[in-house]
XYZ file of C-alpha atoms in Angstrom:
216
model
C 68.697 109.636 113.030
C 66.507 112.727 113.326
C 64.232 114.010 116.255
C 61.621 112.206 114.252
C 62.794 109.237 113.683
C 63.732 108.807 117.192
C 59.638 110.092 118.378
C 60.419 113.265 119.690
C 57.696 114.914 118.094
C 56.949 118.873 119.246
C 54.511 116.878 121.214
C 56.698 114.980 122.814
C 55.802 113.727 126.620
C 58.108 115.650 129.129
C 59.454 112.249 130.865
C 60.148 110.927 127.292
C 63.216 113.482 126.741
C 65.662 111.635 128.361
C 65.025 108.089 126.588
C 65.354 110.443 123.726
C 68.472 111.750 124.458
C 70.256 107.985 124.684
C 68.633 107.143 121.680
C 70.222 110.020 119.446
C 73.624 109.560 121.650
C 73.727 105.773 120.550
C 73.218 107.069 116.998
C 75.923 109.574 117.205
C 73.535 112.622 116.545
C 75.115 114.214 119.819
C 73.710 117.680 119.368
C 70.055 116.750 119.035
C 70.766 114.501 122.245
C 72.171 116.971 124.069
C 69.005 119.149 123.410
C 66.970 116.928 124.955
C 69.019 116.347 127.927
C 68.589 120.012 128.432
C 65.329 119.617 128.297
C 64.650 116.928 130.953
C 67.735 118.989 133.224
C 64.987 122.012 132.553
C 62.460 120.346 133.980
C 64.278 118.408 136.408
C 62.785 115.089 135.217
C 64.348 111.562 136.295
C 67.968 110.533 137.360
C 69.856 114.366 137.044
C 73.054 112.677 137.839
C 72.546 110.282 135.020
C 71.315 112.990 132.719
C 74.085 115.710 133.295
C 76.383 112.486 133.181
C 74.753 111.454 129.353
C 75.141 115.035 128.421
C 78.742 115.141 129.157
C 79.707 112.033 127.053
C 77.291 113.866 124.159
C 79.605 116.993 124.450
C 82.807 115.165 124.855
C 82.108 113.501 121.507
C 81.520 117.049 119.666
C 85.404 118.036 121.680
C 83.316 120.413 123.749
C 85.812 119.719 126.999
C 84.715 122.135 129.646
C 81.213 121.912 129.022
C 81.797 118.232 129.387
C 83.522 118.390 132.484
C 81.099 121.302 133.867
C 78.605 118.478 133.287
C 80.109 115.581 135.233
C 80.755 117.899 137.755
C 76.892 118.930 138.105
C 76.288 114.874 138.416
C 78.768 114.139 141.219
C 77.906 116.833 142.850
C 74.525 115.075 142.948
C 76.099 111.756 143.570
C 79.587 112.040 144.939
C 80.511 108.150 144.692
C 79.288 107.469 140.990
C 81.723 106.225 139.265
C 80.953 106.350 135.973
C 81.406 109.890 136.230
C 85.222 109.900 137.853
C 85.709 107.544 134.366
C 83.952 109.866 132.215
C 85.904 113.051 133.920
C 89.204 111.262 133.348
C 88.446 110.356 129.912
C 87.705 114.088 129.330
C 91.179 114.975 131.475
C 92.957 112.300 129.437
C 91.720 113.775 126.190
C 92.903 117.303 127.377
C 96.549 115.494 128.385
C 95.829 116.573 131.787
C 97.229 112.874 132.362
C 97.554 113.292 136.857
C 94.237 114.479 137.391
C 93.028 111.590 134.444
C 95.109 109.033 136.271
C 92.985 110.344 139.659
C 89.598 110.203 138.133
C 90.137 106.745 137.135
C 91.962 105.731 140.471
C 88.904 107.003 142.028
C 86.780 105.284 139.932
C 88.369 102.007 140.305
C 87.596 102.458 144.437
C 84.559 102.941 144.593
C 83.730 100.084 141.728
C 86.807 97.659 142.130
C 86.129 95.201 139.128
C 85.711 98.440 136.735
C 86.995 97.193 134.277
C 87.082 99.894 131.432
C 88.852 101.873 134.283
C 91.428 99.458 134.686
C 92.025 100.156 130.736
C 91.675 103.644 131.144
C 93.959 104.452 133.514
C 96.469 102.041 131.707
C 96.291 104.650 128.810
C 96.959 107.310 131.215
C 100.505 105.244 133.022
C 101.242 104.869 129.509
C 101.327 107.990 128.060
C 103.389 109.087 131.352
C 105.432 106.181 130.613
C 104.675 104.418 133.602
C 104.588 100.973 131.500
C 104.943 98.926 134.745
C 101.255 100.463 136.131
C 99.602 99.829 132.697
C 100.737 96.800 132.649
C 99.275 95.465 135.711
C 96.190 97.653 135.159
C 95.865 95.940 131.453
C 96.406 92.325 133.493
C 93.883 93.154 136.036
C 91.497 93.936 133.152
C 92.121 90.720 131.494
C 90.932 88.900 134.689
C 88.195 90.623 134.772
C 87.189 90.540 131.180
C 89.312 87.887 128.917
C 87.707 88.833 125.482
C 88.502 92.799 126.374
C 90.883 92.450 122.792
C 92.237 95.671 123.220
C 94.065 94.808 126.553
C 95.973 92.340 124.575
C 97.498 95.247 122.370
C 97.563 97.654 124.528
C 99.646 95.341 127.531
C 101.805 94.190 124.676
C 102.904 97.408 123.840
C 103.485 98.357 127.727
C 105.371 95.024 128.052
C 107.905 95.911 124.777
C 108.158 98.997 126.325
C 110.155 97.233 129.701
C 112.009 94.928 126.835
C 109.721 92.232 128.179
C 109.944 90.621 124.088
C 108.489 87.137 124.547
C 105.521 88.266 127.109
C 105.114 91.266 124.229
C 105.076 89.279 121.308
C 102.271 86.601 122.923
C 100.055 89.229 123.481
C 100.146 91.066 120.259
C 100.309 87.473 118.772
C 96.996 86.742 120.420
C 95.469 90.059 119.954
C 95.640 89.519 115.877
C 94.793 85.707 115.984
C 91.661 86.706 117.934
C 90.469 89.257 115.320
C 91.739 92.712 117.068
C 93.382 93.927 114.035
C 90.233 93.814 112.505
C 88.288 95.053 115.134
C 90.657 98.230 115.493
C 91.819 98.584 111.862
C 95.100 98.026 112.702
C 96.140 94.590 111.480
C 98.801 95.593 108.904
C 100.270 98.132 111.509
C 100.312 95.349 114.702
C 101.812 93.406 112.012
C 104.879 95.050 110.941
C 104.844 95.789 114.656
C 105.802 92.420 115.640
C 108.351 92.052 113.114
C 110.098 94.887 114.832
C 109.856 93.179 118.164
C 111.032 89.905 116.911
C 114.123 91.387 115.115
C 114.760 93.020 118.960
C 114.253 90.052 120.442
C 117.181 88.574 118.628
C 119.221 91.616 119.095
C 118.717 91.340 122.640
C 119.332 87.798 123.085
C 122.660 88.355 120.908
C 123.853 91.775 122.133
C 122.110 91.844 125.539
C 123.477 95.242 126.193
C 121.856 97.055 123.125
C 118.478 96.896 124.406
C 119.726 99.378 127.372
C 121.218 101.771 125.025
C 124.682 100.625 126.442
């Protein structure tokens, strides 16, 4: 999608810029958006929170990190308790690996909107990549009750599950997760697949040899 086939002509109305803006970041042209976020910032048109906030996901998507954060940080300081910015900031921290201050953003998040769901997944990412598989797990569950068709959880709680050698609870999600279409979804059918395979061959090395699993 272009300027013009989104209506921003040269001509464009000033309180247009922002609609403008989420219609090139829905189509991925994240540049052109972010020019006309500038542009409404500029001329400090509408919601500024929700602009500088819209800008920040446009540069996160180009890998523009600081800029990105900068951004959020202009729209809480606007409005301290949105919470869609402490998730976008955490996405950007958990991108970066900066996995505390992610796991913070998203904890923050989560209190001021309890049922935030995509910040219950979120911060799951984050206690898993510091191998906290306990935290995503109830994060992941907690998501699930919020949202039962969030397919991802399913995957993502399985792996945090095989993780604590918890093999049957592991293999039901991940079982689930394909049988509802996630594989196809997220492109990785064949790899959940041979994924499961490997859990059930554990499974019966565990049940057999109940000290292998503990690297006894």
């Amino acid at each position: 999608m272009t300027l013009e086939d989104a209506g921003a002509a040269p001509n464009a109305l000033p309180d247009n810029y922002f609609d403008l803006g989420l219609r090139l970041l829905d189509a991925g042209e994240y540049t052109e958006a972010i020019a006309m976020f500038e542009r409404a910032i500029k001329l400090g048109l509408g919601d500024l929170a929700a602009v500088y906030l819209c800008r920040a996901e446009a540069l996160g998507a180009l890998g523009q990190w600081d800029a990105a954060e900068l951004s959020v940080n202009r729209a809480l300081a606007i409005e301290p308790y949105l919470a869609d910015a402490y998730h976008e900031r955490g996405k950007i921290r958990l991108a970066r690996r900066e996995l505390e201050g992610a796991i913070n953003d998203f904890t923050m998040a989560i209190h001021i909107e309890p049922e935030y769901e995509a910040a219950h997944l979120s911060r799951a990412q984050a206690y898993e990549a510091r191998r906290r598989y306990a935290d995503a797990e109830a994060d992941l569950t907690r998501a699930l009750r919020l949202n039962p068709g969030l397919k991802a959880a399913y995957e993502l709680r399985g792996r945090a599950r095989a993780a604590q050698f918890k093999y049957d609870e592991a293999i039901a999600d991940l079982s689930y997760y394909l049988r509802s279409g996630g594989g196809r979804d997220y492109d990785n059918h064949s790899e959940t697949q041979g994924y499961l395979l490997i859990l059930r061959v554990q499974r019966l090395l565990w049940r057999l040899l109940p000290r292998w699993g503990r690297g006894s």
